[in-house]
mmCIF file of C-alpha atoms in Angstrom:
data_model
loop_
_atom_site.group_PDB
_atom_site.id
_atom_site.type_symbol
_atom_site.label_atom_id
_atom_site.label_comp_id
_atom_site.label_asym_id
_atom_site.label_seq_id
_atom_site.Cartn_x
_atom_site.Cartn_y
_atom_site.Cartn_z
ATOM 1 C CA MET A 1 0.096 -0.356 -0.325
ATOM 2 C CA LEU A 2 2.692 2.433 0.783
ATOM 3 C CA GLY A 3 4.743 1.581 -1.947
ATOM 4 C CA ASN A 4 1.538 2.355 -4.021
ATOM 5 C CA THR A 5 0.907 5.606 -2.461
ATOM 6 C CA ALA A 6 4.471 7.135 -3.957
ATOM 7 C CA GLY A 7 3.701 5.649 -6.949
ATOM 8 C CA GLY A 8 5.638 3.121 -7.057
ATOM 9 C CA ALA A 9 8.745 5.374 -6.959
ATOM 10 C CA GLY A 10 10.795 2.932 -4.217
ATOM 11 C CA SER A 11 11.166 -0.030 -5.633
ATOM 12 C CA GLY A 12 14.660 -0.828 -6.419
ATOM 13 C CA ARG A 13 16.111 2.692 -5.170
ATOM 14 C CA ARG A 14 18.347 3.685 -2.392
ATOM 15 C CA ALA A 15 18.208 6.361 0.113
ATOM 16 C CA LEU A 16 20.895 7.343 2.924
ATOM 17 C CA ILE A 17 19.958 9.410 5.944
ATOM 18 C CA LEU A 18 22.374 11.406 7.723
ATOM 19 C CA VAL A 19 21.900 12.680 11.626
ATOM 20 C CA GLU A 20 23.849 14.302 14.121
ATOM 21 C CA ASN A 21 22.261 15.210 16.697
ATOM 22 C CA LEU A 22 20.772 12.010 18.074
ATOM 23 C CA SER A 23 21.485 8.091 17.302
ATOM 24 C CA VAL A 24 19.429 5.825 15.732
ATOM 25 C CA PRO A 25 16.550 4.687 16.446
ATOM 26 C CA PHE A 26 16.219 6.179 19.696
ATOM 27 C CA ASP A 27 15.393 9.331 16.999
ATOM 28 C CA ARG A 28 11.868 8.875 17.185
ATOM 29 C CA ARG A 29 10.831 10.375 13.922
ATOM 30 C CA VAL A 30 13.753 9.023 12.380
ATOM 31 C CA TRP A 31 12.919 5.698 12.373
ATOM 32 C CA GLN A 32 9.171 6.710 11.791
ATOM 33 C CA GLU A 33 10.688 7.549 8.333
ATOM 34 C CA CYS A 34 13.493 4.814 7.817
ATOM 35 C CA THR A 35 10.350 2.233 8.032
ATOM 36 C CA THR A 36 8.551 4.418 6.284
ATOM 37 C CA LEU A 37 10.715 4.451 3.239
ATOM 38 C CA ARG A 38 10.860 0.507 3.529
ATOM 39 C CA ASP A 39 7.915 -0.750 3.446
ATOM 40 C CA ALA A 40 7.610 1.168 0.678
ATOM 41 C CA GLY A 41 10.387 -0.557 -0.812
ATOM 42 C CA TRP A 42 13.352 1.713 -0.872
ATOM 43 C CA THR A 43 16.737 0.398 0.191
ATOM 44 C CA VAL A 44 17.655 2.129 3.465
ATOM 45 C CA ASP A 45 20.742 3.422 5.045
ATOM 46 C CA VAL A 46 21.405 5.580 8.028
ATOM 47 C CA ILE A 47 24.685 7.521 9.477
ATOM 48 C CA CYS A 48 24.307 8.798 13.031
ATOM 49 C CA PRO A 49 26.447 8.714 16.655
ATOM 50 C CA GLN A 50 26.837 6.436 18.762
ATOM 51 C CA GLY A 51 24.305 6.055 21.938
ATOM 52 C CA THR A 52 25.654 6.278 25.453
ATOM 53 C CA LYS A 53 23.519 3.785 27.109
ATOM 54 C CA ARG A 54 21.817 2.609 24.037
ATOM 55 C CA ASP A 55 22.202 2.560 20.010
ATOM 56 C CA THR A 56 26.090 1.462 20.699
ATOM 57 C CA GLU A 57 27.146 -1.187 17.888
ATOM 58 C CA PRO A 58 28.813 0.684 15.137
ATOM 59 C CA GLU A 59 26.386 -1.250 12.533
ATOM 60 C CA THR A 60 23.814 -3.181 13.300
ATOM 61 C CA GLU A 61 20.626 -4.411 11.190
ATOM 62 C CA ILE A 62 17.563 -3.913 12.358
ATOM 63 C CA ASP A 63 13.765 -4.395 11.271
ATOM 64 C CA GLY A 64 15.890 -4.030 7.082
ATOM 65 C CA VAL A 65 17.288 -1.285 7.922
ATOM 66 C CA ARG A 66 21.248 -1.257 8.082
ATOM 67 C CA ILE A 67 22.838 1.662 10.557
ATOM 68 C CA HIS A 68 26.232 2.767 10.299
ATOM 69 C CA ARG A 69 27.073 4.898 13.824
ATOM 70 C CA TYR A 70 30.194 6.731 14.845
ATOM 71 C CA PRO A 71 31.773 7.769 18.387
ATOM 72 C CA LEU A 72 31.230 11.444 19.165
ATOM 73 C CA ARG A 73 31.483 13.482 22.041
ATOM 74 C CA ALA A 74 29.315 15.672 22.812
ATOM 75 C CA ALA A 75 29.834 19.756 23.203
ATOM 76 C CA THR A 76 31.393 21.958 25.738
ATOM 77 C CA GLY A 77 33.103 25.147 26.877
ATOM 78 C CA GLY A 78 31.173 26.967 24.234
ATOM 79 C CA PRO A 79 31.948 27.522 20.160
ATOM 80 C CA ALA A 80 35.264 25.939 20.696
ATOM 81 C CA GLY A 81 33.562 23.023 21.401
ATOM 82 C CA TYR A 82 30.995 22.018 18.914
ATOM 83 C CA LEU A 83 33.683 22.834 15.914
ATOM 84 C CA LYS A 84 34.888 20.076 17.411
ATOM 85 C CA GLU A 85 32.262 17.776 18.225
ATOM 86 C CA TYR A 86 31.130 19.234 14.133
ATOM 87 C CA GLY A 87 34.310 18.467 12.255
ATOM 88 C CA SER A 88 34.051 14.880 13.709
ATOM 89 C CA ALA A 89 30.749 14.034 12.808
ATOM 90 C CA LEU A 90 31.713 15.531 9.573
ATOM 91 C CA TRP A 91 34.435 13.189 8.711
ATOM 92 C CA HIS A 92 32.725 10.294 10.417
ATOM 93 C CA THR A 93 30.480 10.790 7.890
ATOM 94 C CA ALA A 94 31.867 10.917 4.669
ATOM 95 C CA ARG A 95 33.831 8.066 5.745
ATOM 96 C CA LEU A 96 30.618 6.216 6.099
ATOM 97 C CA ALA A 97 29.430 6.982 3.173
ATOM 98 C CA ARG A 98 31.939 6.428 0.902
ATOM 99 C CA LYS A 99 31.537 2.825 2.610
ATOM 100 C CA VAL A 100 27.874 2.278 1.841
ATOM 101 C CA GLY A 101 28.519 3.840 -1.935
ATOM 102 C CA PRO A 102 25.750 4.930 -4.102
ATOM 103 C CA VAL A 103 22.181 6.177 -3.525
ATOM 104 C CA ASP A 104 19.197 7.651 -5.320
ATOM 105 C CA VAL A 105 18.826 9.979 -2.619
ATOM 106 C CA VAL A 106 20.443 11.800 0.365
ATOM 107 C CA HIS A 107 18.690 12.519 3.211
ATOM 108 C CA ALA A 108 19.677 15.154 5.809
ATOM 109 C CA CYS A 109 18.018 15.659 8.715
ATOM 110 C CA ASN A 110 19.570 19.248 10.849
ATOM 111 C CA PRO A 111 20.210 20.464 13.484
ATOM 112 C CA PRO A 112 23.321 21.475 12.307
ATOM 113 C CA ASP A 113 23.396 23.463 8.946
ATOM 114 C CA LEU A 114 26.428 21.562 7.790
ATOM 115 C CA LEU A 115 24.934 17.817 6.166
ATOM 116 C CA PHE A 116 24.816 19.727 3.045
ATOM 117 C CA LEU A 117 28.516 18.965 2.820
ATOM 118 C CA PRO A 118 27.902 15.503 2.755
ATOM 119 C CA ALA A 119 25.648 15.798 0.579
ATOM 120 C CA LEU A 120 26.808 17.686 -1.882
ATOM 121 C CA TRP A 121 29.374 15.000 -2.276
ATOM 122 C CA LEU A 122 26.336 12.646 -2.562
ATOM 123 C CA LYS A 123 24.768 14.975 -5.329
ATOM 124 C CA ARG A 124 28.321 14.603 -7.542
ATOM 125 C CA ARG A 125 27.867 11.557 -7.973
ATOM 126 C CA GLY A 126 23.976 11.375 -8.682
ATOM 127 C CA ALA A 127 22.109 12.156 -5.899
ATOM 128 C CA ARG A 128 18.811 14.206 -5.275
ATOM 129 C CA PHE A 129 19.459 15.898 -2.111
ATOM 130 C CA VAL A 130 16.469 16.102 0.731
ATOM 131 C CA PHE A 131 16.908 18.469 3.399
ATOM 132 C CA ASP A 132 14.897 17.370 6.701
ATOM 133 C CA GLN A 133 14.570 20.383 8.857
ATOM 134 C CA HIS A 134 14.275 19.401 12.209
ATOM 135 C CA ASP A 135 14.452 23.162 13.581
ATOM 136 C CA LEU A 136 15.161 26.191 12.833
ATOM 137 C CA VAL A 137 18.764 26.959 13.483
ATOM 138 C CA PRO A 138 19.129 30.323 13.351
ATOM 139 C CA GLU A 139 16.393 30.735 15.902
ATOM 140 C CA LEU A 140 17.936 27.747 18.196
ATOM 141 C CA TYR A 141 20.708 30.135 18.013
ATOM 142 C CA LEU A 142 18.959 32.843 19.612
ATOM 143 C CA SER A 143 16.856 31.113 21.951
ATOM 144 C CA ARG A 144 19.583 29.223 23.535
ATOM 145 C CA PHE A 145 22.668 31.365 23.844
ATOM 146 C CA ASP A 146 21.321 34.641 23.783
ATOM 147 C CA ARG A 147 23.541 36.432 22.166
ATOM 148 C CA GLY A 148 21.880 38.050 20.128
ATOM 149 C CA GLU A 149 22.215 38.579 15.715
ATOM 150 C CA ASP A 150 26.789 37.975 16.187
ATOM 151 C CA LEU A 151 29.339 37.038 14.350
ATOM 152 C CA LEU A 152 28.503 33.186 15.292
ATOM 153 C CA TYR A 153 24.503 34.082 14.320
ATOM 154 C CA ARG A 154 25.454 35.325 11.175
ATOM 155 C CA ALA A 155 27.656 32.639 9.774
ATOM 156 C CA VAL A 156 24.455 30.102 11.542
ATOM 157 C CA CYS A 157 22.211 32.083 9.154
ATOM 158 C CA ALA A 158 24.905 31.490 6.159
ATOM 159 C CA LEU A 159 24.992 27.526 6.575
ATOM 160 C CA GLU A 160 21.227 27.982 6.687
ATOM 161 C CA ARG A 161 20.884 29.440 3.458
ATOM 162 C CA ARG A 162 23.425 27.212 1.922
ATOM 163 C CA THR A 163 21.485 24.238 3.018
ATOM 164 C CA TYR A 164 18.695 25.435 1.792
ATOM 165 C CA ARG A 165 20.234 26.397 -1.970
ATOM 166 C CA ALA A 166 21.685 23.060 -2.467
ATOM 167 C CA ALA A 167 18.375 21.423 -2.009
ATOM 168 C CA ASP A 168 16.179 19.403 -4.287
ATOM 169 C CA ILE A 169 13.845 18.517 -1.715
ATOM 170 C CA VAL A 170 13.133 20.086 1.667
ATOM 171 C CA LEU A 171 11.096 18.426 4.325
ATOM 172 C CA ALA A 172 9.114 20.904 7.251
ATOM 173 C CA THR A 173 7.804 19.650 10.554
ATOM 174 C CA ASN A 174 4.600 22.413 10.569
ATOM 175 C CA GLU A 175 3.544 24.635 8.539
ATOM 176 C CA SER A 176 5.370 27.545 10.342
ATOM 177 C CA TYR A 177 8.939 25.818 8.921
ATOM 178 C CA ARG A 178 7.025 25.370 5.415
ATOM 179 C CA ASP A 179 6.305 29.209 5.694
ATOM 180 C CA VAL A 180 10.699 30.276 7.018
ATOM 181 C CA ALA A 181 11.436 27.386 3.471
ATOM 182 C CA VAL A 182 9.740 28.995 1.248
ATOM 183 C CA ARG A 183 10.209 32.901 2.337
ATOM 184 C CA ARG A 184 13.533 32.987 3.980
ATOM 185 C CA GLY A 185 14.745 30.078 2.343
ATOM 186 C CA GLY A 186 13.632 31.177 -1.786
ATOM 187 C CA ARG A 187 12.238 27.226 -2.265
ATOM 188 C CA ARG A 188 9.155 27.001 -4.292
ATOM 189 C CA PRO A 189 6.359 25.895 -3.109
ATOM 190 C CA GLU A 190 5.770 23.054 -4.275
ATOM 191 C CA ASP A 191 9.225 21.821 -3.314
ATOM 192 C CA VAL A 192 8.278 22.297 0.109
ATOM 193 C CA PHE A 193 6.511 19.367 1.789
ATOM 194 C CA VAL A 194 5.344 18.962 5.741
ATOM 195 C CA VAL A 195 5.727 15.637 7.143
ATOM 196 C CA ARG A 196 4.813 16.281 11.004
ATOM 197 C CA SER A 197 6.179 14.496 13.756
ATOM 198 C CA ALA A 198 3.941 12.423 15.425
ATOM 199 C CA PRO A 199 4.182 9.941 18.059
ATOM 200 C CA ALA A 200 4.201 6.121 17.679
ATOM 201 C CA ILE A 201 1.214 5.007 19.104
ATOM 202 C CA ASP A 202 2.384 1.650 19.471
ATOM 203 C CA ARG A 203 5.430 3.108 21.883
ATOM 204 C CA PHE A 204 2.114 5.337 23.888
ATOM 205 C CA GLN A 205 -0.419 2.995 24.964
ATOM 206 C CA PRO A 206 -1.970 3.439 28.394
ATOM 207 C CA VAL A 207 -2.139 1.471 31.023
ATOM 208 C CA PRO A 208 -3.861 1.745 34.456
ATOM 209 C CA PRO A 209 -3.069 4.295 36.858
ATOM 210 C CA GLU A 210 -0.585 3.242 39.723
ATOM 211 C CA ALA A 211 -1.096 5.293 43.008
ATOM 212 C CA GLU A 212 1.985 4.963 44.273
ATOM 213 C CA LEU A 213 3.656 6.480 41.272
ATOM 214 C CA LYS A 214 1.587 9.953 43.355
ATOM 215 C CA ARG A 215 3.712 9.563 46.451
ATOM 216 C CA GLY A 216 0.836 9.443 48.645
ATOM 217 C CA LYS A 217 -0.618 12.559 46.909
ATOM 218 C CA PRO A 218 -3.702 12.742 45.377
ATOM 219 C CA HIS A 219 -2.762 14.178 41.905
ATOM 220 C CA LEU A 220 0.349 13.949 39.423
ATOM 221 C CA LEU A 221 1.972 16.227 37.375
ATOM 222 C CA CYS A 222 4.263 14.890 34.942
ATOM 223 C CA TYR A 223 7.148 16.789 31.879
ATOM 224 C CA LEU A 224 8.755 14.766 29.485
ATOM 225 C CA GLY A 225 11.265 15.626 27.166
ATOM 226 C CA VAL A 226 14.344 17.558 26.758
ATOM 227 C CA MET A 227 16.037 19.771 29.470
ATOM 228 C CA GLY A 228 18.086 22.736 27.589
ATOM 229 C CA PRO A 229 17.970 25.893 28.480
ATOM 230 C CA GLN A 230 14.961 26.907 26.522
ATOM 231 C CA ASP A 231 13.079 23.853 26.941
ATOM 232 C CA GLY A 232 11.618 26.345 29.842
ATOM 233 C CA VAL A 233 12.034 23.294 32.987
ATOM 234 C CA ASP A 234 13.324 26.160 35.210
ATOM 235 C CA TYR A 235 9.309 28.064 33.744
ATOM 236 C CA ALA A 236 7.264 25.018 35.622
ATOM 237 C CA LEU A 237 9.905 24.508 38.810
ATOM 238 C CA ARG A 238 8.608 28.303 39.364
ATOM 239 C CA ALA A 239 5.177 27.491 38.093
ATOM 240 C CA LEU A 240 5.357 24.612 40.899
ATOM 241 C CA ALA A 241 6.995 26.619 43.512
ATOM 242 C CA GLU A 242 3.594 29.715 42.969
ATOM 243 C CA LEU A 243 1.677 26.452 43.025
ATOM 244 C CA ARG A 244 2.604 25.776 46.545
ATOM 245 C CA ASP A 245 2.935 29.024 47.480
ATOM 246 C CA ARG A 246 0.941 31.523 46.253
ATOM 247 C CA LEU A 247 -2.704 29.108 45.650
ATOM 248 C CA GLY A 248 -1.605 26.495 48.789
ATOM 249 C CA ARG A 249 -1.466 23.236 46.746
ATOM 250 C CA THR A 250 0.142 20.918 48.653
ATOM 251 C CA ASP A 251 -2.078 17.886 47.189
ATOM 252 C CA TRP A 252 0.611 16.821 44.235
ATOM 253 C CA HIS A 253 4.159 15.086 43.784
ATOM 254 C CA ALA A 254 5.897 16.186 39.758
ATOM 255 C CA VAL A 255 7.697 13.981 38.360
ATOM 256 C CA PHE A 256 10.169 15.449 35.361
ATOM 257 C CA VAL A 257 11.345 13.005 33.143
ATOM 258 C CA GLY A 258 14.054 13.615 30.457
ATOM 259 C CA SER A 259 17.428 14.568 30.216
ATOM 260 C CA GLY A 260 19.671 17.874 28.841
ATOM 261 C CA ASP A 261 22.500 20.035 29.744
ATOM 262 C CA ALA A 262 20.439 21.872 31.804
ATOM 263 C CA PHE A 263 19.440 18.111 34.020
ATOM 264 C CA GLU A 264 21.733 19.426 36.595
ATOM 265 C CA ALA A 265 21.663 23.206 37.036
ATOM 266 C CA MET A 266 17.510 22.013 36.996
ATOM 267 C CA VAL A 267 18.059 19.586 39.915
ATOM 268 C CA GLU A 268 19.936 22.205 41.692
ATOM 269 C CA LEU A 269 16.555 25.242 41.451
ATOM 270 C CA SER A 270 14.175 22.628 42.596
ATOM 271 C CA GLY A 271 16.332 22.466 46.227
ATOM 272 C CA ARG A 272 16.498 25.999 46.058
ATOM 273 C CA LEU A 273 12.942 26.870 45.339
ATOM 274 C CA GLY A 274 11.934 24.396 48.028
ATOM 275 C CA LEU A 275 9.827 21.621 46.299
ATOM 276 C CA GLY A 276 12.235 18.921 46.593
ATOM 277 C CA ASP A 277 10.176 16.272 48.676
ATOM 278 C CA GLN A 278 7.579 17.275 46.099
ATOM 279 C CA VAL A 279 9.300 16.803 42.983
ATOM 280 C CA GLN A 280 11.595 13.472 41.203
ATOM 281 C CA PHE A 281 13.704 13.969 38.475
ATOM 282 C CA THR A 282 14.242 10.687 36.926
ATOM 283 C CA GLY A 283 16.672 11.448 33.949
ATOM 284 C CA ARG A 284 16.029 9.472 30.785
ATOM 285 C CA ILE A 285 14.084 6.339 31.418
ATOM 286 C CA PRO A 286 12.819 3.191 29.904
ATOM 287 C CA ASP A 287 9.241 3.279 27.582
ATOM 288 C CA ALA A 288 7.518 1.301 29.887
ATOM 289 C CA GLU A 289 8.270 2.738 32.937
ATOM 290 C CA LEU A 290 7.813 6.637 31.208
ATOM 291 C CA VAL A 291 4.090 4.947 29.872
ATOM 292 C CA ARG A 292 2.884 4.117 34.093
ATOM 293 C CA TYR A 293 4.225 7.607 34.987
ATOM 294 C CA LEU A 294 2.494 9.398 31.754
ATOM 295 C CA SER A 295 -0.436 6.617 32.670
ATOM 296 C CA THR A 296 -0.856 8.138 35.861
ATOM 297 C CA ALA A 297 -0.801 11.929 35.526
ATOM 298 C CA ASP A 298 -3.566 13.935 35.758
ATOM 299 C CA VAL A 299 -1.635 17.061 34.431
ATOM 300 C CA CYS A 300 0.978 17.351 31.564
ATOM 301 C CA LEU A 301 3.564 19.946 31.639
ATOM 302 C CA SER A 302 4.335 22.215 28.484
ATOM 303 C CA PRO A 303 6.887 25.301 30.015
ATOM 304 C CA ASP A 304 8.381 26.041 26.713
ATOM 305 C CA PRO A 305 8.596 29.511 27.138
ATOM 306 C CA ARG A 306 7.390 32.249 24.011
ATOM 307 C CA ASN A 307 11.233 32.629 21.731
ATOM 308 C CA PRO A 308 11.681 33.124 18.270
ATOM 309 C CA LEU A 309 12.270 29.319 18.441
ATOM 310 C CA ASN A 310 9.941 28.045 20.752
ATOM 311 C CA ASP A 311 6.840 29.660 19.130
ATOM 312 C CA VAL A 312 6.746 27.940 15.711
ATOM 313 C CA SER A 313 7.915 24.746 16.617
ATOM 314 C CA THR A 314 6.377 21.227 17.078
ATOM 315 C CA MET A 315 6.571 20.307 20.667
ATOM 316 C CA ASN A 316 6.852 16.064 20.469
ATOM 317 C CA LYS A 317 6.552 15.648 23.921
ATOM 318 C CA VAL A 318 2.669 17.663 23.358
ATOM 319 C CA LEU A 319 2.017 15.347 21.252
ATOM 320 C CA GLU A 320 3.475 12.286 22.905
ATOM 321 C CA TYR A 321 0.551 13.549 26.128
ATOM 322 C CA MET A 322 -2.199 13.622 23.399
ATOM 323 C CA ALA A 323 -1.397 10.311 22.393
ATOM 324 C CA MET A 324 -1.578 9.046 26.268
ATOM 325 C CA GLY A 325 -5.159 11.322 26.832
ATOM 326 C CA ARG A 326 -3.820 12.953 29.164
ATOM 327 C CA PRO A 327 -4.648 16.984 30.155
ATOM 328 C CA ILE A 328 -2.222 19.679 29.035
ATOM 329 C CA VAL A 329 -1.032 23.074 30.484
ATOM 330 C CA SER A 330 1.319 25.525 28.073
ATOM 331 C CA PHE A 331 2.277 28.507 27.351
ATOM 332 C CA ASP A 332 0.508 30.504 24.628
ATOM 333 C CA LEU A 333 2.754 29.227 21.517
ATOM 334 C CA LYS A 334 1.391 29.777 17.866
ATOM 335 C CA GLU A 335 2.647 25.869 17.533
ATOM 336 C CA ALA A 336 1.470 24.595 20.466
ATOM 337 C CA ARG A 337 -2.517 25.857 19.814
ATOM 338 C CA VAL A 338 -1.860 23.936 16.233
ATOM 339 C CA SER A 339 -0.643 21.090 17.775
ATOM 340 C CA ALA A 340 -3.353 20.664 21.069
ATOM 341 C CA GLY A 341 -6.193 23.089 20.227
ATOM 342 C CA GLU A 342 -8.537 22.483 23.399
ATOM 343 C CA ALA A 343 -6.419 19.157 24.130
ATOM 344 C CA ALA A 344 -4.854 22.029 26.036
ATOM 345 C CA VAL A 345 -4.938 25.488 28.158
ATOM 346 C CA TYR A 346 -2.508 28.331 27.719
ATOM 347 C CA ALA A 347 -0.803 31.225 29.691
ATOM 348 C CA PRO A 348 0.170 33.895 28.400
ATOM 349 C CA ASP A 349 3.503 35.493 27.521
ATOM 350 C CA ASP A 350 5.692 33.397 30.016
ATOM 351 C CA ASP A 351 3.016 33.795 33.233
ATOM 352 C CA GLU A 352 4.428 31.701 35.469
ATOM 353 C CA ALA A 353 1.817 32.711 38.028
ATOM 354 C CA GLU A 354 -0.895 32.455 35.683
ATOM 355 C CA PHE A 355 0.635 28.257 34.244
ATOM 356 C CA ALA A 356 -0.182 27.587 38.308
ATOM 357 C CA ARG A 357 -3.393 28.339 37.922
ATOM 358 C CA LEU A 358 -4.206 26.498 34.824
ATOM 359 C CA ILE A 359 -2.850 23.273 36.513
ATOM 360 C CA ALA A 360 -5.018 24.163 39.649
ATOM 361 C CA LEU A 361 -8.063 24.443 37.455
ATOM 362 C CA LEU A 362 -7.319 21.566 35.602
ATOM 363 C CA LEU A 363 -6.655 19.405 39.034
ATOM 364 C CA ASP A 364 -9.842 20.734 40.845
ATOM 365 C CA ASP A 365 -11.678 19.269 37.264
ATOM 366 C CA PRO A 366 -11.321 15.670 36.671
ATOM 367 C CA ASP A 367 -14.839 16.053 33.878
ATOM 368 C CA ARG A 368 -12.686 18.510 32.118
ATOM 369 C CA ARG A 369 -9.822 16.613 32.020
ATOM 370 C CA ALA A 370 -10.591 13.173 30.573
ATOM 371 C CA ARG A 371 -12.793 16.085 28.105
ATOM 372 C CA MET A 372 -9.468 17.056 27.370
ATOM 373 C CA GLY A 373 -7.309 14.250 27.115
ATOM 374 C CA LYS A 374 -10.062 12.124 24.359
ATOM 375 C CA ILE A 375 -9.541 15.322 22.329
ATOM 376 C CA GLY A 376 -6.609 15.026 22.217
ATOM 377 C CA GLN A 377 -6.315 11.488 21.117
ATOM 378 C CA GLU A 378 -8.780 11.420 18.695
ATOM 379 C CA ARG A 379 -6.837 14.035 16.969
ATOM 380 C CA VAL A 380 -3.430 12.228 17.749
ATOM 381 C CA SER A 381 -4.914 9.543 16.007
ATOM 382 C CA GLY A 382 -6.990 11.572 13.305
ATOM 383 C CA PRO A 383 -5.408 14.320 11.326
ATOM 384 C CA LEU A 384 -2.403 14.588 13.248
ATOM 385 C CA SER A 385 -1.344 10.710 12.338
ATOM 386 C CA TRP A 386 2.291 9.362 11.341
ATOM 387 C CA GLN A 387 -0.503 7.652 8.300
ATOM 388 C CA ASN A 388 -0.897 11.550 7.071
ATOM 389 C CA SER A 389 2.982 12.152 7.353
ATOM 390 C CA GLN A 390 3.915 9.174 5.416
ATOM 391 C CA ALA A 391 1.967 9.573 2.423
ATOM 392 C CA SER A 392 3.611 13.268 1.985
ATOM 393 C CA LEU A 393 6.989 12.025 3.210
ATOM 394 C CA LEU A 394 7.181 9.663 -0.055
ATOM 395 C CA ALA A 395 5.321 12.245 -2.181
ATOM 396 C CA ALA A 396 8.257 14.380 -1.614
ATOM 397 C CA TYR A 397 10.805 11.402 -2.588
ATOM 398 C CA ALA A 398 8.370 10.890 -5.314
ATOM 399 C CA ALA A 399 8.597 14.113 -6.096
ATOM 400 C CA ALA A 400 13.246 13.884 -5.613
ATOM 401 C CA CYS A 401 12.848 11.332 -7.973
ATOM 402 C CA ARG A 402 11.066 12.400 -10.602
ATOM 403 C CA ASP A 403 12.820 11.209 -14.009
ATOM 404 C CA ARG A 404 16.251 10.053 -12.444
ATOM 405 C CA THR A 405 16.672 5.999 -12.908
ATOM 406 C CA PRO A 406 17.913 4.507 -9.808
ATOM 407 C CA VAL A 407 21.297 3.581 -9.436
ATOM 408 C CA ALA A 408 22.548 0.644 -10.673
ATOM 409 C CA ALA A 409 22.323 -2.838 -9.537
ATOM 410 C CA GLY A 410 25.460 -3.846 -9.693
ATOM 411 C CA ASP A 411 26.239 -0.329 -7.628
ATOM 412 C CA GLN A 412 24.239 -2.021 -4.911
ATOM 413 C CA VAL A 413 25.700 -5.726 -4.790
ATOM 414 C CA ARG A 414 29.189 -4.045 -4.389
ATOM 415 C CA THR A 415 28.262 -1.712 -1.910
ATOM 416 C CA GLY A 416 26.712 -4.863 -0.306
ATOM 417 C CA LYS A 417 29.617 -5.931 -0.207
ATOM 418 C CA ARG A 418 31.870 -3.562 1.279
ATOM 419 C CA GLN A 419 29.233 -3.698 4.149
ATOM 420 C CA GLY A 420 30.208 -7.297 4.780
ATOM 421 C CA SER A 421 33.667 -6.696 5.162
#
């Protein structure tokens, strides 16, 4: 069925997906793309970094997708650290791309906006370049580093322009990103396809709630996601302090699931706010344990503050909360409303006191929580489902390969021998 959606374009064709930001299959969006292409008849290879606790094998094949991983140390120490990280990633990516051999499509996922360099090398050998824009890196820079439009900002803007220019097709995660690709990137609208991220429904299946996870309290609040400087965990913690101190609510326990650059700082902030007895930080946990917490949660938190990146980005945690049928408290961001609709309530302009008030409002209204949860599940299984994104992904690949003949069968055979060596 999927092969028919793409007009049969996958038959005998080969795709190479480049990722630097996360390992695969830990990167859920990339893994969904891999399996969609595989099911449509594509031979799929992936080049990505090795994980630290999972995805550690240098080379493996999972469900018919061949994954080539390289060691990578995350950046520390400012711009010099990022130069070292990205230089290492580019060297390993080029090395492994030579090993993979000829491909029909090279599919590069940002950040960073540097993977156009190995993509250009592959384009010169006959591949088409699909740019999968996971993040707007100029906005990410402004939101994360608070350095303004300095020399490094101008450099990341230039790299984004080069990536747009090199790409044959652009994949955008939402309509806001698509507008940027057309308006700022100068891309033709017909060459930009919206492929929304969507939760893996089989991963997010509710289980019976477990009262013991609430640590003796009537209610459980839950945060799931990355904990970086731009992710707003500090806003959530200050809102919880407001909930306790100004609203007099101590009838809740909160769990924060995930990790990131700001993890230790957030644990420290929680202690300074006197929240240590009511707030639990788990770090990254297995899927089964995550589902237990989300199934028990009464309210889920999406505290991403308004900044140039967050306002136009689709938050994976919002979609995952919705898949689990949980009501959400969010700040009033453009794409948060597009995703969640009435499955969330919205506090204006990073207002932590209002964020706390909305948590209390939902805790006192179980019927409304149930209605919001049902709305979220219906949206994720309907207009925001991965099935819709699959069709767009395969249409993008069909457009990329229009009037192109597949790589020679002999090249594929020789490539297979190199992989086995």
